[in-house]
Amino acid sequence: MSAQGDDPHGDQPLETAGAPLDAARAAVVLVHGRGATARGMLGLADELAVDPEAEGIALLAPQAQRGTWYPQSFLADLDANEPWLSSALAKVGDAIQTAVDTGVDRERTMLVGFSQGACLSSEFLARNARRYGGLGVLSGGLIGPEGTPRDYDGSLDGTPIFLGCSDRDPHVPAERVSETTEVFEELGGAVDERIYEGMGHTVNQDELAAVSEMVADLTE
């Protein structure tokens, strides 16, 4: 058991912005990267070509304990990242459920993550495959070492998924992005994978445009 118990992220806050939840037509759950904050991740909305409040889109951002969802690399053995990983997956699920409980369908709820948050968002969707509003993966991929069995159940039923990453990302091998695409396609996702030459570990305008379009589609 860790110093924070078996649920390290359980008492962490869920930050919100955009449209009030009780009036929202759609929701976007934003998952921050290692060393970042939920409040900072909400700032990503300022980079999108969508006005969440005007469009009736609620933004929800869960906060990780000490800014880190799990302590080791996403390529490490799964057990090496427990109990933080299970707690983090539950935290993402709680954020989605918060939107659902206030009347927003999962089909109008989208996940967007960057870096460690992108890996966590990918793993959550694969483990809880069903139709969602979308998934935006910015520099990330499914969690686990090479050779991890990807025996996920369920169907994404056409969920739109964007995977953007550099071919020289120091943290995310392009091969893992390709593997993630294959898994999501096998689960029935509609995947748009874009690998950018020499971009590094960051987000570019093409990715922001792609995610903006997906967010805008939530309210159509």
PDB file of C-alpha atoms in Angstrom:
ATOM      1  CA  MET A   1       0.000   0.000   0.000  1.00  0.00           C
ATOM      2  CA  SER A   2       1.305   3.448  -0.886  1.00  0.00           C
ATOM      3  CA  ALA A   3       1.457   6.467   1.367  1.00  0.00           C
ATOM      4  CA  GLN A   4      -1.818   7.613  -0.259  1.00  0.00           C
ATOM      5  CA  GLY A   5      -3.520   4.218   0.126  1.00  0.00           C
ATOM      6  CA  ASP A   6      -5.006   2.138  -2.676  1.00  0.00           C
ATOM      7  CA  ASP A   7      -6.762   5.121  -4.263  1.00  0.00           C
ATOM      8  CA  PRO A   8      -4.092   7.847  -4.551  1.00  0.00           C
ATOM      9  CA  HIS A   9      -6.217  10.089  -6.765  1.00  0.00           C
ATOM     10  CA  GLY A  10      -9.546   9.477  -5.041  1.00  0.00           C
ATOM     11  CA  ASP A  11      -9.668  12.733  -3.071  1.00  0.00           C
ATOM     12  CA  GLN A  12      -8.273  14.928  -5.826  1.00  0.00           C
ATOM     13  CA  PRO A  13     -10.523  17.667  -7.269  1.00  0.00           C
ATOM     14  CA  LEU A  14     -12.398  17.738 -10.558  1.00  0.00           C
ATOM     15  CA  GLU A  15     -11.964  21.176 -12.096  1.00  0.00           C
ATOM     16  CA  THR A  16     -14.659  22.523 -14.429  1.00  0.00           C
ATOM     17  CA  ALA A  17     -15.080  25.312 -16.968  1.00  0.00           C
ATOM     18  CA  GLY A  18     -17.109  26.095 -20.077  1.00  0.00           C
ATOM     19  CA  ALA A  19     -20.868  25.639 -19.914  1.00  0.00           C
ATOM     20  CA  PRO A  20     -22.468  24.800 -16.555  1.00  0.00           C
ATOM     21  CA  LEU A  21     -22.982  21.056 -16.265  1.00  0.00           C
ATOM     22  CA  ASP A  22     -26.704  21.368 -15.590  1.00  0.00           C
ATOM     23  CA  ALA A  23     -27.129  23.235 -18.892  1.00  0.00           C
ATOM     24  CA  ALA A  24     -24.505  21.438 -21.012  1.00  0.00           C
ATOM     25  CA  ARG A  25     -25.318  19.733 -24.331  1.00  0.00           C
ATOM     26  CA  ALA A  26     -21.925  18.004 -24.470  1.00  0.00           C
ATOM     27  CA  ALA A  27     -18.823  17.495 -22.353  1.00  0.00           C
ATOM     28  CA  VAL A  28     -15.083  17.212 -22.840  1.00  0.00           C
ATOM     29  CA  VAL A  29     -12.930  15.516 -20.199  1.00  0.00           C
ATOM     30  CA  LEU A  30      -9.396  16.911 -20.347  1.00  0.00           C
ATOM     31  CA  VAL A  31      -6.620  14.770 -18.825  1.00  0.00           C
ATOM     32  CA  HIS A  32      -3.335  16.494 -18.013  1.00  0.00           C
ATOM     33  CA  GLY A  33       0.174  15.154 -18.442  1.00  0.00           C
ATOM     34  CA  ARG A  34       2.883  14.331 -15.891  1.00  0.00           C
ATOM     35  CA  GLY A  35       3.797  17.291 -13.713  1.00  0.00           C
ATOM     36  CA  ALA A  36       0.892  19.399 -14.966  1.00  0.00           C
ATOM     37  CA  THR A  37      -2.443  20.429 -13.467  1.00  0.00           C
ATOM     38  CA  ALA A  38      -6.112  20.086 -14.229  1.00  0.00           C
ATOM     39  CA  ARG A  39      -6.506  23.854 -14.234  1.00  0.00           C
ATOM     40  CA  GLY A  40      -3.686  24.144 -16.744  1.00  0.00           C
ATOM     41  CA  MET A  41      -5.278  21.507 -18.966  1.00  0.00           C
ATOM     42  CA  LEU A  42      -8.505  23.507 -19.013  1.00  0.00           C
ATOM     43  CA  GLY A  43      -6.430  26.216 -20.678  1.00  0.00           C
ATOM     44  CA  LEU A  44      -6.215  23.968 -23.744  1.00  0.00           C
ATOM     45  CA  ALA A  45      -9.766  25.081 -24.496  1.00  0.00           C
ATOM     46  CA  ASP A  46      -8.386  28.540 -25.215  1.00  0.00           C
ATOM     47  CA  GLU A  47      -6.391  27.004 -28.076  1.00  0.00           C
ATOM     48  CA  LEU A  48      -9.419  25.378 -29.704  1.00  0.00           C
ATOM     49  CA  ALA A  49     -11.504  27.021 -32.410  1.00  0.00           C
ATOM     50  CA  VAL A  50     -14.614  26.411 -30.350  1.00  0.00           C
ATOM     51  CA  ASP A  51     -16.215  28.518 -27.617  1.00  0.00           C
ATOM     52  CA  PRO A  52     -17.293  25.834 -25.107  1.00  0.00           C
ATOM     53  CA  GLU A  53     -19.528  28.117 -23.063  1.00  0.00           C
ATOM     54  CA  ALA A  54     -21.315  29.527 -26.104  1.00  0.00           C
ATOM     55  CA  GLU A  55     -21.722  26.057 -27.634  1.00  0.00           C
ATOM     56  CA  GLY A  56     -23.012  24.496 -24.401  1.00  0.00           C
ATOM     57  CA  ILE A  57     -19.981  22.303 -23.827  1.00  0.00           C
ATOM     58  CA  ALA A  58     -18.880  21.566 -20.275  1.00  0.00           C
ATOM     59  CA  LEU A  59     -15.171  21.046 -19.630  1.00  0.00           C
ATOM     60  CA  LEU A  60     -14.085  18.705 -16.858  1.00  0.00           C
ATOM     61  CA  ALA A  61     -10.491  18.113 -15.810  1.00  0.00           C
ATOM     62  CA  PRO A  62      -9.540  15.609 -13.091  1.00  0.00           C
ATOM     63  CA  GLN A  63      -6.427  16.335 -11.036  1.00  0.00           C
ATOM     64  CA  ALA A  64      -3.762  13.711 -10.318  1.00  0.00           C
ATOM     65  CA  GLN A  65      -2.164  13.338  -6.900  1.00  0.00           C
ATOM     66  CA  ARG A  66       1.040  15.413  -6.990  1.00  0.00           C
ATOM     67  CA  GLY A  67       0.483  15.997 -10.709  1.00  0.00           C
ATOM     68  CA  THR A  68       1.327  12.439 -11.742  1.00  0.00           C
ATOM     69  CA  TRP A  69      -1.133   9.729 -12.730  1.00  0.00           C
ATOM     70  CA  TYR A  70       1.373   6.881 -12.284  1.00  0.00           C
ATOM     71  CA  PRO A  71       5.028   6.885 -11.261  1.00  0.00           C
ATOM     72  CA  GLN A  72       6.780   4.863 -13.967  1.00  0.00           C
ATOM     73  CA  SER A  73       6.891   5.080 -17.764  1.00  0.00           C
ATOM     74  CA  PHE A  74       3.727   4.027 -19.597  1.00  0.00           C
ATOM     75  CA  LEU A  75       5.919   1.334 -21.176  1.00  0.00           C
ATOM     76  CA  ALA A  76       6.755  -0.225 -17.783  1.00  0.00           C
ATOM     77  CA  ASP A  77       5.142  -3.391 -16.425  1.00  0.00           C
ATOM     78  CA  LEU A  78       1.551  -2.653 -15.459  1.00  0.00           C
ATOM     79  CA  ASP A  79       2.122  -3.801 -11.878  1.00  0.00           C
ATOM     80  CA  ALA A  80       4.924  -1.250 -11.498  1.00  0.00           C
ATOM     81  CA  ASN A  81       2.356   1.544 -11.890  1.00  0.00           C
ATOM     82  CA  GLU A  82      -0.175   0.212  -9.404  1.00  0.00           C
ATOM     83  CA  PRO A  83      -2.199   1.231  -7.451  1.00  0.00           C
ATOM     84  CA  TRP A  84      -1.844   4.633  -9.156  1.00  0.00           C
ATOM     85  CA  LEU A  85      -2.909   3.366 -12.580  1.00  0.00           C
ATOM     86  CA  SER A  86      -6.136   1.762 -11.374  1.00  0.00           C
ATOM     87  CA  SER A  87      -6.911   4.835  -9.284  1.00  0.00           C
ATOM     88  CA  ALA A  88      -6.237   7.083 -12.295  1.00  0.00           C
ATOM     89  CA  LEU A  89      -8.497   5.036 -14.572  1.00  0.00           C
ATOM     90  CA  ALA A  90     -11.242   5.261 -11.964  1.00  0.00           C
ATOM     91  CA  LYS A  91     -10.753   9.027 -11.750  1.00  0.00           C
ATOM     92  CA  VAL A  92     -11.285   9.395 -15.496  1.00  0.00           C
ATOM     93  CA  GLY A  93     -14.357   7.185 -15.264  1.00  0.00           C
ATOM     94  CA  ASP A  94     -15.714   9.347 -12.441  1.00  0.00           C
ATOM     95  CA  ALA A  95     -15.311  12.480 -14.573  1.00  0.00           C
ATOM     96  CA  ILE A  96     -17.269  10.909 -17.427  1.00  0.00           C
ATOM     97  CA  GLN A  97     -19.927   9.684 -15.013  1.00  0.00           C
ATOM     98  CA  THR A  98     -20.246  13.203 -13.592  1.00  0.00           C
ATOM     99  CA  ALA A  99     -21.211  14.417 -17.068  1.00  0.00           C
ATOM    100  CA  VAL A 100     -23.597  11.507 -17.602  1.00  0.00           C
ATOM    101  CA  ASP A 101     -25.265  12.047 -14.213  1.00  0.00           C
ATOM    102  CA  THR A 102     -26.139  15.607 -15.219  1.00  0.00           C
ATOM    103  CA  GLY A 103     -27.766  14.505 -18.460  1.00  0.00           C
ATOM    104  CA  VAL A 104     -24.957  14.482 -21.047  1.00  0.00           C
ATOM    105  CA  ASP A 105     -24.886  11.240 -23.037  1.00  0.00           C
ATOM    106  CA  ARG A 106     -21.617   9.364 -23.440  1.00  0.00           C
ATOM    107  CA  GLU A 107     -22.144   9.774 -27.186  1.00  0.00           C
ATOM    108  CA  ARG A 108     -21.681  13.520 -26.622  1.00  0.00           C
ATOM    109  CA  THR A 109     -18.788  13.141 -24.187  1.00  0.00           C
ATOM    110  CA  MET A 110     -15.225  13.258 -25.448  1.00  0.00           C
ATOM    111  CA  LEU A 111     -11.856  12.501 -23.854  1.00  0.00           C
ATOM    112  CA  VAL A 112      -8.767  14.544 -24.682  1.00  0.00           C
ATOM    113  CA  GLY A 113      -5.380  13.829 -23.130  1.00  0.00           C
ATOM    114  CA  PHE A 114      -1.809  15.009 -23.539  1.00  0.00           C
ATOM    115  CA  SER A 115       1.275  12.883 -22.862  1.00  0.00           C
ATOM    116  CA  GLN A 116       0.683  10.829 -19.686  1.00  0.00           C
ATOM    117  CA  GLY A 117      -2.934  11.961 -19.827  1.00  0.00           C
ATOM    118  CA  ALA A 118      -3.156  10.798 -23.443  1.00  0.00           C
ATOM    119  CA  CYS A 119      -1.886   7.362 -22.462  1.00  0.00           C
ATOM    120  CA  LEU A 120      -4.359   7.199 -19.580  1.00  0.00           C
ATOM    121  CA  SER A 121      -7.235   8.307 -21.814  1.00  0.00           C
ATOM    122  CA  SER A 122      -6.315   5.686 -24.437  1.00  0.00           C
ATOM    123  CA  GLU A 123      -6.152   2.909 -21.884  1.00  0.00           C
ATOM    124  CA  PHE A 124      -9.459   3.977 -20.327  1.00  0.00           C
ATOM    125  CA  LEU A 125     -11.274   3.910 -23.640  1.00  0.00           C
ATOM    126  CA  ALA A 126      -9.850   0.507 -24.608  1.00  0.00           C
ATOM    127  CA  ARG A 127     -10.819  -1.003 -21.253  1.00  0.00           C
ATOM    128  CA  ASN A 128     -14.294   0.548 -21.388  1.00  0.00           C
ATOM    129  CA  ALA A 129     -15.082   0.216 -25.089  1.00  0.00           C
ATOM    130  CA  ARG A 130     -18.465   1.615 -26.121  1.00  0.00           C
ATOM    131  CA  ARG A 131     -19.674   4.569 -28.212  1.00  0.00           C
ATOM    132  CA  TYR A 132     -18.287   7.895 -26.976  1.00  0.00           C
ATOM    133  CA  GLY A 133     -18.273  11.339 -28.498  1.00  0.00           C
ATOM    134  CA  GLY A 134     -14.597  10.974 -29.306  1.00  0.00           C
ATOM    135  CA  LEU A 135     -11.028  10.581 -28.115  1.00  0.00           C
ATOM    136  CA  GLY A 136      -8.172  12.961 -28.767  1.00  0.00           C
ATOM    137  CA  VAL A 137      -4.749  11.429 -28.071  1.00  0.00           C
ATOM    138  CA  LEU A 138      -1.975  14.033 -28.159  1.00  0.00           C
ATOM    139  CA  SER A 139       1.408  12.312 -27.842  1.00  0.00           C
ATOM    140  CA  GLY A 140       0.370   9.047 -26.222  1.00  0.00           C
ATOM    141  CA  GLY A 141      -0.727   5.454 -26.645  1.00  0.00           C
ATOM    142  CA  LEU A 142      -1.926   2.370 -24.837  1.00  0.00           C
ATOM    143  CA  ILE A 143      -0.183   1.508 -21.568  1.00  0.00           C
ATOM    144  CA  GLY A 144       2.056  -1.471 -20.877  1.00  0.00           C
ATOM    145  CA  PRO A 145       5.367  -2.983 -22.039  1.00  0.00           C
ATOM    146  CA  GLU A 146       5.921  -4.430 -25.492  1.00  0.00           C
ATOM    147  CA  GLY A 147       3.946  -7.634 -25.881  1.00  0.00           C
ATOM    148  CA  THR A 148       1.151  -6.628 -23.469  1.00  0.00           C
ATOM    149  CA  PRO A 149      -1.980  -8.639 -24.396  1.00  0.00           C
ATOM    150  CA  ARG A 150      -4.616  -6.323 -25.875  1.00  0.00           C
ATOM    151  CA  ASP A 151      -7.597  -8.548 -25.190  1.00  0.00           C
ATOM    152  CA  TYR A 152     -10.109  -5.762 -24.573  1.00  0.00           C
ATOM    153  CA  ASP A 153     -13.850  -6.443 -24.694  1.00  0.00           C
ATOM    154  CA  GLY A 154     -16.674  -4.373 -26.146  1.00  0.00           C
ATOM    155  CA  SER A 155     -17.062  -2.191 -29.214  1.00  0.00           C
ATOM    156  CA  LEU A 156     -16.274   1.473 -29.791  1.00  0.00           C
ATOM    157  CA  ASP A 157     -19.069   1.461 -32.379  1.00  0.00           C
ATOM    158  CA  GLY A 158     -17.570   4.089 -34.643  1.00  0.00           C
ATOM    159  CA  THR A 159     -16.217   6.407 -31.949  1.00  0.00           C
ATOM    160  CA  PRO A 160     -14.045   9.030 -33.716  1.00  0.00           C
ATOM    161  CA  ILE A 161     -10.445   8.870 -32.491  1.00  0.00           C
ATOM    162  CA  PHE A 162      -7.555  11.196 -33.280  1.00  0.00           C
ATOM    163  CA  LEU A 163      -3.980  10.070 -32.633  1.00  0.00           C
ATOM    164  CA  GLY A 164      -1.290  12.704 -33.137  1.00  0.00           C
ATOM    165  CA  CYS A 165       2.383  12.219 -32.322  1.00  0.00           C
ATOM    166  CA  SER A 166       5.889  12.966 -33.532  1.00  0.00           C
ATOM    167  CA  ASP A 167       8.059  10.376 -35.240  1.00  0.00           C
ATOM    168  CA  ARG A 168      10.821  11.480 -32.845  1.00  0.00           C
ATOM    169  CA  ASP A 169       8.921  11.833 -29.590  1.00  0.00           C
ATOM    170  CA  PRO A 170      11.430  11.092 -26.804  1.00  0.00           C
ATOM    171  CA  HIS A 171       8.689   9.576 -24.631  1.00  0.00           C
ATOM    172  CA  VAL A 172       6.292   7.895 -27.076  1.00  0.00           C
ATOM    173  CA  PRO A 173       7.607   5.428 -29.703  1.00  0.00           C
ATOM    174  CA  ALA A 174       5.821   5.762 -33.041  1.00  0.00           C
ATOM    175  CA  GLU A 175       5.417   1.979 -32.986  1.00  0.00           C
ATOM    176  CA  ARG A 176       3.203   2.270 -29.907  1.00  0.00           C
ATOM    177  CA  VAL A 177       1.018   4.818 -31.675  1.00  0.00           C
ATOM    178  CA  SER A 178       0.615   2.400 -34.592  1.00  0.00           C
ATOM    179  CA  GLU A 179      -0.205  -0.454 -32.211  1.00  0.00           C
ATOM    180  CA  THR A 180      -2.802   1.751 -30.511  1.00  0.00           C
ATOM    181  CA  THR A 181      -4.382   2.554 -33.856  1.00  0.00           C
ATOM    182  CA  GLU A 182      -4.613  -1.139 -34.715  1.00  0.00           C
ATOM    183  CA  VAL A 183      -6.252  -1.955 -31.376  1.00  0.00           C
ATOM    184  CA  PHE A 184      -8.794   0.854 -31.661  1.00  0.00           C
ATOM    185  CA  GLU A 185      -9.670  -0.136 -35.222  1.00  0.00           C
ATOM    186  CA  GLU A 186     -10.162  -3.751 -34.100  1.00  0.00           C
ATOM    187  CA  LEU A 187     -12.504  -2.405 -31.408  1.00  0.00           C
ATOM    188  CA  GLY A 188     -14.532  -0.544 -34.036  1.00  0.00           C
ATOM    189  CA  GLY A 189     -13.130   2.964 -33.648  1.00  0.00           C
ATOM    190  CA  ALA A 190     -12.868   5.411 -36.566  1.00  0.00           C
ATOM    191  CA  VAL A 191      -9.191   6.336 -36.238  1.00  0.00           C
ATOM    192  CA  ASP A 192      -7.340   9.300 -37.724  1.00  0.00           C
ATOM    193  CA  GLU A 193      -3.602   8.755 -37.028  1.00  0.00           C
ATOM    194  CA  ARG A 194      -1.162  11.526 -37.917  1.00  0.00           C
ATOM    195  CA  ILE A 195       2.597  11.171 -37.362  1.00  0.00           C
ATOM    196  CA  TYR A 196       4.549  14.431 -37.663  1.00  0.00           C
ATOM    197  CA  GLU A 197       8.195  14.533 -38.687  1.00  0.00           C
ATOM    198  CA  GLY A 198      10.627  15.860 -36.081  1.00  0.00           C
ATOM    199  CA  MET A 199       7.968  17.593 -33.950  1.00  0.00           C
ATOM    200  CA  GLY A 200       9.140  16.433 -30.521  1.00  0.00           C
ATOM    201  CA  HIS A 201       6.877  16.102 -27.485  1.00  0.00           C
ATOM    202  CA  THR A 202       4.387  18.890 -28.005  1.00  0.00           C
ATOM    203  CA  VAL A 203       1.106  19.819 -29.730  1.00  0.00           C
ATOM    204  CA  ASN A 204       0.915  21.557 -33.115  1.00  0.00           C
ATOM    205  CA  GLN A 205      -1.767  23.574 -34.893  1.00  0.00           C
ATOM    206  CA  ASP A 206      -2.855  20.693 -37.107  1.00  0.00           C
ATOM    207  CA  GLU A 207      -3.625  18.621 -34.008  1.00  0.00           C
ATOM    208  CA  LEU A 208      -5.529  21.485 -32.404  1.00  0.00           C
ATOM    209  CA  ALA A 209      -7.580  21.907 -35.581  1.00  0.00           C
ATOM    210  CA  ALA A 210      -8.415  18.204 -35.659  1.00  0.00           C
ATOM    211  CA  VAL A 211      -9.483  18.172 -32.011  1.00  0.00           C
ATOM    212  CA  SER A 212     -11.443  21.407 -32.460  1.00  0.00           C
ATOM    213  CA  GLU A 213     -13.446  19.800 -35.259  1.00  0.00           C
ATOM    214  CA  MET A 214     -14.218  16.797 -33.088  1.00  0.00           C
ATOM    215  CA  VAL A 215     -15.341  19.020 -30.202  1.00  0.00           C
ATOM    216  CA  ALA A 216     -17.557  21.043 -32.542  1.00  0.00           C
ATOM    217  CA  ASP A 217     -19.156  17.828 -33.819  1.00  0.00           C
ATOM    218  CA  LEU A 218     -20.320  16.968 -30.283  1.00  0.00           C
ATOM    219  CA  THR A 219     -23.166  19.469 -30.455  1.00  0.00           C
ATOM    220  CA  GLU A 220     -24.301  18.864 -34.039  1.00  0.00           C
TER     221      GLU A 220
END
